[in-house]
One Martini backbone bead per residue (centre of mass of N, CA, C, O) as a GRO file, in nm:
protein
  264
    1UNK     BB    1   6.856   9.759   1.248
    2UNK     BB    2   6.770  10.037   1.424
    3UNK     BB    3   6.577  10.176   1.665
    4UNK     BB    4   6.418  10.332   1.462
    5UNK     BB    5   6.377  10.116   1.275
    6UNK     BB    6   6.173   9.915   1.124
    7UNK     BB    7   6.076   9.586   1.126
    8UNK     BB    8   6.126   9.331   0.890
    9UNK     BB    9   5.852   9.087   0.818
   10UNK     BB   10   5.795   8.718   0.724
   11UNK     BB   11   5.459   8.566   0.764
   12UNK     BB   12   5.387   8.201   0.790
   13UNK     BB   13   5.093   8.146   0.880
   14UNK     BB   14   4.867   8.445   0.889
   15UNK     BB   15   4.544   8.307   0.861
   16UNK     BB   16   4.592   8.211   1.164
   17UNK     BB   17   4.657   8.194   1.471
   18UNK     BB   18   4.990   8.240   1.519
   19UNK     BB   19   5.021   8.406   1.253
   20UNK     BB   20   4.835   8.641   1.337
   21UNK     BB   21   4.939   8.695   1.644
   22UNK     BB   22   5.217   8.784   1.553
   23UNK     BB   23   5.166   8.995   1.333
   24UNK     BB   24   4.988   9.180   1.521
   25UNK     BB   25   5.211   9.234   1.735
   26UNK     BB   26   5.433   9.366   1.491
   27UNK     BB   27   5.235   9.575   1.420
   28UNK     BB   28   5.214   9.714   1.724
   29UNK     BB   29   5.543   9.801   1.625
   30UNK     BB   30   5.573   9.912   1.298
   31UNK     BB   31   5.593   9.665   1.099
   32UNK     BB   32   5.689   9.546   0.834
   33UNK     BB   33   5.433   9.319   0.646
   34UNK     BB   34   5.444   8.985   0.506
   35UNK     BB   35   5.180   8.759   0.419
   36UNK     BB   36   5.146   8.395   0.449
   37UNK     BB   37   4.959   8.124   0.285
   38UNK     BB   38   4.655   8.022   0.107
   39UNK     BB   39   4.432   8.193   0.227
   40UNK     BB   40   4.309   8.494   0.149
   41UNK     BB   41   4.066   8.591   0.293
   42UNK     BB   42   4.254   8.590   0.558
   43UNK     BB   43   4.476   8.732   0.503
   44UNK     BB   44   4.326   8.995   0.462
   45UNK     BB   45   4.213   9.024   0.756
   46UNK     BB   46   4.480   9.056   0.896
   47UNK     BB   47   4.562   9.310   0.732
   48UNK     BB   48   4.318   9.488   0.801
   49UNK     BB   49   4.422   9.454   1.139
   50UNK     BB   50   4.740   9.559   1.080
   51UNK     BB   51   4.655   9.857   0.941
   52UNK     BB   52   4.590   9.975   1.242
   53UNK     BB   53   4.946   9.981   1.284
   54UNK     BB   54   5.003   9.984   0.992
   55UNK     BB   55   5.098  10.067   0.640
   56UNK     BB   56   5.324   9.775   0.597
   57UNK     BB   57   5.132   9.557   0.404
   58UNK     BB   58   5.140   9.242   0.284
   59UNK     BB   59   5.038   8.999   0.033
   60UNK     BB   60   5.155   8.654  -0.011
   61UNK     BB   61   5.088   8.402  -0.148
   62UNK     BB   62   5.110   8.005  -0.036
   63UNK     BB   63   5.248   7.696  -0.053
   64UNK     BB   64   5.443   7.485   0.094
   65UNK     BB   65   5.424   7.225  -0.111
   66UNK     BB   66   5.487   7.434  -0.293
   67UNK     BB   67   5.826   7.478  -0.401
   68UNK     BB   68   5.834   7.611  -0.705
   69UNK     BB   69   5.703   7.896  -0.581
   70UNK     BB   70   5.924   8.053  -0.358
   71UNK     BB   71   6.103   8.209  -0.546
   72UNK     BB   72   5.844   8.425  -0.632
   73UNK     BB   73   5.779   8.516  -0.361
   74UNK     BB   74   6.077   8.625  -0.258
   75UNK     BB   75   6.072   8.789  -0.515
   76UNK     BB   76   5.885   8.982  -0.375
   77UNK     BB   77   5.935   9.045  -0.078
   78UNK     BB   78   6.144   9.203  -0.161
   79UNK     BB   79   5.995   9.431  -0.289
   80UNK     BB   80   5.895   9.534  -0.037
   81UNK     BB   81   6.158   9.524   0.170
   82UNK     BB   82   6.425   9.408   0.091
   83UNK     BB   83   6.476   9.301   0.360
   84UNK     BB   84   6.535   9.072   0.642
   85UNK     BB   85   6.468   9.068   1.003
   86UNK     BB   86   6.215   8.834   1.003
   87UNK     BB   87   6.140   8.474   1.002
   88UNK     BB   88   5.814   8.350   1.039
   89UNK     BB   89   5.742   7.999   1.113
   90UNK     BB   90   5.362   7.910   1.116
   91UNK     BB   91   5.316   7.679   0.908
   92UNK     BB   92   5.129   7.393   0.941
   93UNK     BB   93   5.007   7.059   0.974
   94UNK     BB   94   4.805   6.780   1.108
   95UNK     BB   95   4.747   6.489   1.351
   96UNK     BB   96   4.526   6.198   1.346
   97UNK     BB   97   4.703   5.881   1.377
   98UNK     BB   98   4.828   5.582   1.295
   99UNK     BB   99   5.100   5.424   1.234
  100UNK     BB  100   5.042   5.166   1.084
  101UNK     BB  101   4.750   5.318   0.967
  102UNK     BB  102   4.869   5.491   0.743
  103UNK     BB  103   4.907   5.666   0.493
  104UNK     BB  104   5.178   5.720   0.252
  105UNK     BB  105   5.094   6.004   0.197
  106UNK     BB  106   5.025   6.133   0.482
  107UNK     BB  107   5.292   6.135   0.535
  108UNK     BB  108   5.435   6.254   0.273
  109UNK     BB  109   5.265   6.540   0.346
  110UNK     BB  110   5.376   6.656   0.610
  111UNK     BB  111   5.676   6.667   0.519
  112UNK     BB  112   5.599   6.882   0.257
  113UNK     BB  113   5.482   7.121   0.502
  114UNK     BB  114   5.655   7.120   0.770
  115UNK     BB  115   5.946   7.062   0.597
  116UNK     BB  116   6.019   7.139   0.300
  117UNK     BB  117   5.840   7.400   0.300
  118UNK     BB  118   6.034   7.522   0.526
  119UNK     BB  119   6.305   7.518   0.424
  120UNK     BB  120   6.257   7.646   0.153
  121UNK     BB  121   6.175   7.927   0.242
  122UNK     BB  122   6.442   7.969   0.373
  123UNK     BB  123   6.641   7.930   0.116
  124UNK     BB  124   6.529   8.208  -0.019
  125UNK     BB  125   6.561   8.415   0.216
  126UNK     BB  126   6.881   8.454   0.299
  127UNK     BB  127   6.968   8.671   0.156
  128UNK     BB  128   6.779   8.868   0.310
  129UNK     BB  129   6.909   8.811   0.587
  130UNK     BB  130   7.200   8.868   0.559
  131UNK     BB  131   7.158   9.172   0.504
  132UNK     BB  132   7.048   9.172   0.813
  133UNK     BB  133   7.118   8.964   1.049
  134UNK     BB  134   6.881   8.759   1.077
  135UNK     BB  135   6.599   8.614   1.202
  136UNK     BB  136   6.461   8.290   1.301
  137UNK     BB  137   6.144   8.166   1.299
  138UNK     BB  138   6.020   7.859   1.466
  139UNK     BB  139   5.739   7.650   1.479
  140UNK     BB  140   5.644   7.408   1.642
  141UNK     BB  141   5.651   7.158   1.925
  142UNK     BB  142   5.613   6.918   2.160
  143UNK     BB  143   5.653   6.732   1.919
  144UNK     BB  144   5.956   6.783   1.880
  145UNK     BB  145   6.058   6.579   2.146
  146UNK     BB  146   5.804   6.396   2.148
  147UNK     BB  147   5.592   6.094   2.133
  148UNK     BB  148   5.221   6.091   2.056
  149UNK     BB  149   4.962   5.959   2.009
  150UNK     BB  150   4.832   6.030   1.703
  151UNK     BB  151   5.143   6.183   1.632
  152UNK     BB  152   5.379   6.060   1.410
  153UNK     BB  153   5.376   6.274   1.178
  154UNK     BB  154   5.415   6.504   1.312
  155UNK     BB  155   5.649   6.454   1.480
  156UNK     BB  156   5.828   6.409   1.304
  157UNK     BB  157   5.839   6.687   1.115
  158UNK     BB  158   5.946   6.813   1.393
  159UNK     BB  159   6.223   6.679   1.445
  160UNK     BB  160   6.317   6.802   1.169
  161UNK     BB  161   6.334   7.092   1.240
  162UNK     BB  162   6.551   7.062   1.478
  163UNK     BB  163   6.766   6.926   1.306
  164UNK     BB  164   6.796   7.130   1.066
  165UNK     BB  165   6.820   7.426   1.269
  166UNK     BB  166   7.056   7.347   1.420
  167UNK     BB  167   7.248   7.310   1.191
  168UNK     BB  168   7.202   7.631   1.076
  169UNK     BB  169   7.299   7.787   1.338
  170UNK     BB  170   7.599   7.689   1.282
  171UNK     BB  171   7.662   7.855   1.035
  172UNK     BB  172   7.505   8.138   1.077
  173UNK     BB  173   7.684   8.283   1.326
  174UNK     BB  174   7.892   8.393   1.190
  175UNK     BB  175   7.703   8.638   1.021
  176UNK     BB  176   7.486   8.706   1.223
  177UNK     BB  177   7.281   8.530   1.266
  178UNK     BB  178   6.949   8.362   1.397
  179UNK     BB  179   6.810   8.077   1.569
  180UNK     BB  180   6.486   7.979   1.661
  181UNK     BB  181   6.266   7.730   1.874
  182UNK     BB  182   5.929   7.660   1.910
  183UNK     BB  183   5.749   7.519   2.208
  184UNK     BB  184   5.422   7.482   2.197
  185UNK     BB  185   5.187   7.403   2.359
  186UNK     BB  186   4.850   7.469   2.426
  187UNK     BB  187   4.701   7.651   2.154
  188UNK     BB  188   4.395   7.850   2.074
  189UNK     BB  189   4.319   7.705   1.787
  190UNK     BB  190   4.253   7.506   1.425
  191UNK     BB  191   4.414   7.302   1.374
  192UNK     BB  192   4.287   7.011   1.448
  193UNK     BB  193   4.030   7.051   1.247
  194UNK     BB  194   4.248   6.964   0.963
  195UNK     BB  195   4.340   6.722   1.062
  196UNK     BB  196   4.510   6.388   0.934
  197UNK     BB  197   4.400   6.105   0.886
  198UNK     BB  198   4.450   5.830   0.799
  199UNK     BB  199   4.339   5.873   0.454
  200UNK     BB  200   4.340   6.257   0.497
  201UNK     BB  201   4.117   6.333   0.617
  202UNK     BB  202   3.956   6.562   0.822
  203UNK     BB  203   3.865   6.558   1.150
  204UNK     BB  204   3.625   6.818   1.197
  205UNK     BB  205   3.773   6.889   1.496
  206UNK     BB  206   3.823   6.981   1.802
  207UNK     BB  207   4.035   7.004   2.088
  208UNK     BB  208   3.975   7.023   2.370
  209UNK     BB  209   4.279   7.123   2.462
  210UNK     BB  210   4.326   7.346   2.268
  211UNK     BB  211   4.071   7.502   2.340
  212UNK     BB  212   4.201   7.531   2.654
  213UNK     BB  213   4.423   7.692   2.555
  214UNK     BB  214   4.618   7.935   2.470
  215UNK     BB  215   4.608   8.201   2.372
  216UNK     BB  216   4.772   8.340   2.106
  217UNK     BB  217   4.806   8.646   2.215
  218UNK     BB  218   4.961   8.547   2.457
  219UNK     BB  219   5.168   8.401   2.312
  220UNK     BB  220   5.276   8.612   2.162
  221UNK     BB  221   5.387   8.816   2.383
  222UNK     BB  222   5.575   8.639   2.507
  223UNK     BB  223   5.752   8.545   2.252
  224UNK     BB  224   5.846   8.871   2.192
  225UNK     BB  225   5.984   8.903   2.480
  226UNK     BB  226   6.222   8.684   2.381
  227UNK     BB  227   6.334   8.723   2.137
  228UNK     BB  228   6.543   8.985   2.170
  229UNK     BB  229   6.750   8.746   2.278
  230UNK     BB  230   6.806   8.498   2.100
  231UNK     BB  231   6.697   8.242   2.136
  232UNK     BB  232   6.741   7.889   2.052
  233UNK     BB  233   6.462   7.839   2.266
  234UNK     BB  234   6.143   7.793   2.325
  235UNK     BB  235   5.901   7.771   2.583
  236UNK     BB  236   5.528   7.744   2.564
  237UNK     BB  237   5.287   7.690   2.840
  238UNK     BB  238   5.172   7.445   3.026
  239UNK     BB  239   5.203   7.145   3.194
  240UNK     BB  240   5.270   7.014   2.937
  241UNK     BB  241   5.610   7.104   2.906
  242UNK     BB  242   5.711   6.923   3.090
  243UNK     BB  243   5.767   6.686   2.899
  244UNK     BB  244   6.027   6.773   2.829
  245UNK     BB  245   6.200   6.736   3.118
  246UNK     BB  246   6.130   6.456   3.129
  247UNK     BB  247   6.227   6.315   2.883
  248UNK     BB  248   6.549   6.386   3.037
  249UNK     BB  249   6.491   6.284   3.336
  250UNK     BB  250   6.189   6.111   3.291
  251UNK     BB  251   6.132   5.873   3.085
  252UNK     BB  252   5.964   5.648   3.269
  253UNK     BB  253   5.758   5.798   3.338
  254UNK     BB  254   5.637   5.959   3.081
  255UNK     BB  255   5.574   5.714   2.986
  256UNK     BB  256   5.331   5.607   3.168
  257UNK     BB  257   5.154   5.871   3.145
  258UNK     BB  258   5.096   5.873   2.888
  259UNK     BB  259   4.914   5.624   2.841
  260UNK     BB  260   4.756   5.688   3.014
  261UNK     BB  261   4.643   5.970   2.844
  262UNK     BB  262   4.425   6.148   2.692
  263UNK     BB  263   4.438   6.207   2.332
  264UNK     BB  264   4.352   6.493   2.109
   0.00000   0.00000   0.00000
Protein backbone atom coordinates (compact mmCIF):
# COMPACT_ATOMS: atom_id res chain seq x y z
CA UNK A 1 0.00 0.00 0.00
CA UNK A 2 1.41 3.27 -1.33
CA UNK A 3 0.45 6.63 0.68
CA UNK A 4 -1.81 7.25 -2.15
CA UNK A 5 -3.52 4.01 -2.64
CA UNK A 6 -6.77 3.06 -0.62
CA UNK A 7 -5.86 0.34 2.10
CA UNK A 8 -7.92 -2.78 1.37
CA UNK A 9 -9.68 -4.08 4.70
CA UNK A 10 -11.24 -7.61 5.43
CA UNK A 11 -13.64 -6.87 8.49
CA UNK A 12 -14.86 -9.57 10.22
CA UNK A 13 -18.61 -9.39 12.32
CA UNK A 14 -19.03 -6.09 10.41
CA UNK A 15 -22.80 -6.01 10.83
CA UNK A 16 -23.14 -4.79 14.32
CA UNK A 17 -20.94 -2.96 17.46
CA UNK A 18 -16.91 -2.98 17.30
CA UNK A 19 -16.89 -4.25 13.59
CA UNK A 20 -19.42 -1.69 12.04
CA UNK A 21 -17.93 1.15 13.40
CA UNK A 22 -14.49 0.36 12.67
CA UNK A 23 -15.98 -0.71 8.97
CA UNK A 24 -17.29 2.65 8.95
CA UNK A 25 -13.80 4.48 10.52
CA UNK A 26 -11.87 2.76 7.55
CA UNK A 27 -14.34 3.90 4.74
CA UNK A 28 -14.22 7.32 5.74
CA UNK A 29 -10.78 7.09 5.21
CA UNK A 30 -11.66 5.27 1.34
CA UNK A 31 -10.82 2.33 2.48
CA UNK A 32 -12.05 -0.69 -0.05
CA UNK A 33 -13.83 -3.29 2.58
CA UNK A 34 -15.30 -6.55 2.14
CA UNK A 35 -17.50 -7.14 5.35
CA UNK A 36 -18.06 -10.45 6.66
CA UNK A 37 -21.01 -11.95 9.37
CA UNK A 38 -23.76 -14.06 9.59
CA UNK A 39 -26.69 -11.90 9.59
CA UNK A 40 -26.85 -10.40 5.83
CA UNK A 41 -29.36 -7.78 6.17
CA UNK A 42 -27.55 -5.73 9.13
CA UNK A 43 -24.03 -6.60 6.26
CA UNK A 44 -26.38 -4.88 3.92
CA UNK A 45 -26.79 -1.64 6.07
CA UNK A 46 -23.45 -1.49 7.44
CA UNK A 47 -22.60 -1.60 3.46
CA UNK A 48 -24.99 0.90 2.60
CA UNK A 49 -23.31 3.21 5.54
CA UNK A 50 -20.04 2.76 4.14
CA UNK A 51 -20.82 3.70 0.51
CA UNK A 52 -21.33 7.20 1.86
CA UNK A 53 -17.52 6.98 2.18
CA UNK A 54 -16.14 5.16 -0.58
CA UNK A 55 -17.60 3.28 -3.51
CA UNK A 56 -15.86 -0.24 -2.99
CA UNK A 57 -17.30 -2.23 -0.81
CA UNK A 58 -18.52 -5.56 -1.03
CA UNK A 59 -20.75 -8.26 1.54
CA UNK A 60 -19.85 -11.53 1.95
CA UNK A 61 -21.51 -13.40 4.58
CA UNK A 62 -19.53 -15.73 6.67
CA UNK A 63 -20.55 -17.85 9.86
CA UNK A 64 -17.54 -18.56 11.91
CA UNK A 65 -17.74 -22.07 13.29
CA UNK A 66 -18.56 -23.61 9.63
CA UNK A 67 -15.47 -23.50 8.88
CA UNK A 68 -15.53 -25.60 6.01
CA UNK A 69 -16.97 -22.95 4.22
CA UNK A 70 -14.24 -20.28 4.85
CA UNK A 71 -11.84 -21.20 1.75
CA UNK A 72 -14.42 -20.13 -0.25
CA UNK A 73 -15.50 -16.91 0.70
CA UNK A 74 -11.48 -16.21 0.84
CA UNK A 75 -11.19 -16.56 -2.40
CA UNK A 76 -14.36 -14.45 -3.14
CA UNK A 77 -12.75 -11.46 -1.08
CA UNK A 78 -9.64 -12.16 -2.78
CA UNK A 79 -11.75 -11.60 -5.90
CA UNK A 80 -13.36 -8.51 -4.84
CA UNK A 81 -9.55 -6.84 -3.16
CA UNK A 82 -6.79 -8.72 -4.66
CA UNK A 83 -4.19 -8.44 -2.08
CA UNK A 84 -5.04 -7.62 1.68
CA UNK A 85 -3.62 -5.07 4.09
CA UNK A 86 -5.61 -5.30 7.12
CA UNK A 87 -7.75 -8.71 8.24
CA UNK A 88 -10.03 -7.25 11.11
CA UNK A 89 -11.25 -9.72 13.49
CA UNK A 90 -14.28 -8.82 15.54
CA UNK A 91 -16.74 -11.11 15.39
CA UNK A 92 -17.55 -13.63 18.16
CA UNK A 93 -20.16 -14.57 21.05
CA UNK A 94 -19.97 -14.27 25.09
CA UNK A 95 -20.71 -15.86 27.31
CA UNK A 96 -23.01 -15.52 31.30
CA UNK A 97 -22.75 -19.39 32.41
CA UNK A 98 -21.48 -20.76 35.80
CA UNK A 99 -18.44 -22.77 35.07
CA UNK A 100 -19.32 -25.94 36.60
CA UNK A 101 -22.62 -25.56 35.10
CA UNK A 102 -22.46 -24.83 31.47
CA UNK A 103 -23.14 -27.29 29.43
CA UNK A 104 -20.56 -28.84 27.25
CA UNK A 105 -21.48 -28.19 24.06
CA UNK A 106 -21.93 -24.31 25.85
CA UNK A 107 -18.41 -24.81 26.14
CA UNK A 108 -17.25 -26.17 22.89
CA UNK A 109 -19.78 -23.15 21.06
CA UNK A 110 -17.56 -20.31 22.65
CA UNK A 111 -14.35 -22.14 21.55
CA UNK A 112 -15.53 -22.77 17.83
CA UNK A 113 -16.57 -19.63 16.91
CA UNK A 114 -14.40 -16.99 19.33
CA UNK A 115 -11.05 -19.48 18.62
CA UNK A 116 -11.33 -22.06 15.82
CA UNK A 117 -13.77 -19.85 13.84
CA UNK A 118 -11.05 -16.91 13.94
CA UNK A 119 -7.81 -18.78 13.58
CA UNK A 120 -9.42 -20.46 10.59
CA UNK A 121 -10.23 -17.26 8.66
CA UNK A 122 -6.75 -16.29 9.15
CA UNK A 123 -5.08 -19.43 7.89
CA UNK A 124 -6.92 -18.70 4.78
CA UNK A 125 -6.48 -14.80 4.43
CA UNK A 126 -2.24 -15.30 4.70
CA UNK A 127 -1.99 -15.55 1.22
CA UNK A 128 -3.79 -12.39 0.79
CA UNK A 129 -1.76 -10.97 4.03
CA UNK A 130 1.69 -12.27 2.58
CA UNK A 131 1.54 -10.52 -0.41
CA UNK A 132 0.80 -7.09 1.16
CA UNK A 133 3.12 -7.51 4.46
CA UNK A 134 -0.02 -7.00 5.55
CA UNK A 135 -1.37 -6.54 9.12
CA UNK A 136 -3.95 -8.94 11.33
CA UNK A 137 -5.97 -7.21 14.15
CA UNK A 138 -7.65 -9.09 16.82
CA UNK A 139 -10.48 -7.93 19.10
CA UNK A 140 -10.11 -10.08 22.42
CA UNK A 141 -11.39 -8.59 25.59
CA UNK A 142 -9.84 -7.71 29.06
CA UNK A 143 -11.21 -11.18 30.07
CA UNK A 144 -8.50 -12.24 27.46
CA UNK A 145 -6.00 -11.52 30.59
CA UNK A 146 -7.83 -12.73 33.37
CA UNK A 147 -11.61 -14.63 34.38
CA UNK A 148 -14.59 -13.60 36.04
CA UNK A 149 -17.32 -14.51 37.69
CA UNK A 150 -19.79 -15.94 34.87
CA UNK A 151 -17.70 -15.76 31.86
CA UNK A 152 -14.77 -19.13 32.27
CA UNK A 153 -16.08 -20.30 28.76
CA UNK A 154 -15.84 -17.02 27.01
CA UNK A 155 -12.93 -16.20 29.05
CA UNK A 156 -11.19 -19.04 27.87
CA UNK A 157 -11.43 -18.74 24.28
CA UNK A 158 -10.05 -14.95 24.63
CA UNK A 159 -7.00 -16.38 26.31
CA UNK A 160 -6.62 -19.33 23.48
CA UNK A 161 -6.30 -16.18 20.74
CA UNK A 162 -3.59 -14.30 23.23
CA UNK A 163 -1.66 -17.82 22.82
CA UNK A 164 -2.55 -18.39 19.43
CA UNK A 165 -1.62 -14.85 17.92
CA UNK A 166 1.29 -14.65 19.67
CA UNK A 167 2.84 -17.36 18.52
CA UNK A 168 1.98 -16.03 14.70
CA UNK A 169 3.34 -12.77 15.41
CA UNK A 170 6.50 -14.10 15.85
CA UNK A 171 6.43 -16.81 12.54
CA UNK A 172 5.19 -14.10 10.22
CA UNK A 173 7.38 -10.66 11.38
CA UNK A 174 10.17 -11.88 9.10
CA UNK A 175 8.22 -11.69 6.15
CA UNK A 176 7.04 -8.02 6.99
CA UNK A 177 3.35 -8.98 8.88
CA UNK A 178 2.32 -7.81 11.49
CA UNK A 179 -0.04 -8.92 14.32
CA UNK A 180 -2.08 -6.29 17.15
CA UNK A 181 -4.00 -7.97 19.82
CA UNK A 182 -6.87 -5.30 21.38
CA UNK A 183 -8.10 -5.55 24.54
CA UNK A 184 -11.55 -3.60 24.90
CA UNK A 185 -12.79 -2.48 28.21
CA UNK A 186 -16.81 -2.32 28.44
CA UNK A 187 -17.61 -0.96 24.93
CA UNK A 188 -21.60 -0.13 24.32
CA UNK A 189 -22.40 -3.03 22.16
CA UNK A 190 -25.50 -5.29 21.68
CA UNK A 191 -22.82 -8.38 22.83
CA UNK A 192 -24.22 -9.18 25.67
CA UNK A 193 -28.16 -9.45 24.36
CA UNK A 194 -27.08 -12.80 22.26
CA UNK A 195 -24.56 -14.37 25.64
CA UNK A 196 -24.66 -18.08 26.08
CA UNK A 197 -26.14 -19.08 29.34
CA UNK A 198 -25.69 -22.18 31.62
CA UNK A 199 -27.87 -24.49 28.82
CA UNK A 200 -27.09 -22.37 25.32
CA UNK A 201 -29.93 -20.26 25.57
CA UNK A 202 -29.47 -16.07 25.08
CA UNK A 203 -29.22 -14.08 28.06
CA UNK A 204 -31.79 -11.94 26.25
CA UNK A 205 -30.78 -8.97 28.38
CA UNK A 206 -28.22 -6.11 27.83
CA UNK A 207 -25.44 -5.77 30.60
CA UNK A 208 -25.68 -2.74 32.65
CA UNK A 209 -21.61 -2.02 32.46
CA UNK A 210 -22.31 -2.46 28.48
CA UNK A 211 -24.69 -0.35 27.98
CA UNK A 212 -22.71 2.16 30.34
CA UNK A 213 -19.86 1.62 28.23
CA UNK A 214 -17.67 3.30 25.22
CA UNK A 215 -19.40 4.05 22.13
CA UNK A 216 -17.99 2.19 19.79
CA UNK A 217 -17.22 4.94 17.60
CA UNK A 218 -15.38 6.55 19.68
CA UNK A 219 -13.90 3.55 20.09
CA UNK A 220 -13.07 2.71 16.66
CA UNK A 221 -11.27 6.16 16.64
CA UNK A 222 -9.05 5.39 19.30
CA UNK A 223 -8.32 2.38 17.62
CA UNK A 224 -7.56 3.30 14.44
CA UNK A 225 -5.40 6.23 15.72
CA UNK A 226 -2.92 3.48 17.35
CA UNK A 227 -3.06 1.03 14.78
CA UNK A 228 -0.45 2.78 12.62
CA UNK A 229 2.48 2.35 14.05
CA UNK A 230 1.45 -1.62 14.40
CA UNK A 231 1.70 -2.22 17.73
CA UNK A 232 1.93 -6.28 19.41
CA UNK A 233 -1.42 -5.09 21.99
CA UNK A 234 -3.60 -2.32 22.57
CA UNK A 235 -6.02 -1.65 25.34
CA UNK A 236 -9.27 0.68 25.33
CA UNK A 237 -11.74 1.42 28.04
CA UNK A 238 -12.68 3.10 30.95
CA UNK A 239 -11.25 1.85 34.29
CA UNK A 240 -12.02 -1.44 33.75
CA UNK A 241 -8.62 -1.78 32.00
CA UNK A 242 -6.91 -0.97 35.26
CA UNK A 243 -7.63 -4.74 36.26
CA UNK A 244 -5.23 -5.96 33.51
CA UNK A 245 -2.56 -3.96 35.15
CA UNK A 246 -3.45 -5.57 38.61
CA UNK A 247 -3.46 -8.16 37.52
CA UNK A 248 0.25 -8.41 36.66
CA UNK A 249 1.68 -6.27 39.74
CA UNK A 250 -1.38 -6.92 42.40
CA UNK A 251 -2.78 -10.15 42.08
CA UNK A 252 -4.10 -10.57 45.43
CA UNK A 253 -5.71 -7.21 45.48
CA UNK A 254 -7.05 -7.66 41.71
CA UNK A 255 -8.72 -11.18 43.52
CA UNK A 256 -10.17 -9.79 46.72
CA UNK A 257 -11.81 -6.37 44.12
CA UNK A 258 -13.32 -9.10 41.69
CA UNK A 259 -15.29 -11.06 44.71
CA UNK A 260 -16.51 -7.73 45.93
CA UNK A 261 -17.78 -6.44 42.38
CA UNK A 262 -21.03 -6.76 40.99
CA UNK A 263 -20.56 -8.53 37.48
CA UNK A 264 -23.21 -8.56 34.40
Amino acid sequence: MTKHTPPTIWVLGASSGIGKAVALAYAKKGASLVLSARRVADLEQTQKECQVHTDHVWVEPLDLADTSSHQGVADRVKSHLGHLNVLFHSGGITSRTEASEAAMDVERRMMEVNYFGVISVTKVAMPMLENAKGHVVVITSVAGKLGTQFRSAYAASKHALHGWFDSLRLEIEPKGMHVTLVCPGYIATPLTLHALTNDGSALGEMSEKQTKGMPADVFASKLLAKLSSKPHEVIIGGAEVMSIRLKRWAPKLLHAILKRSKVT
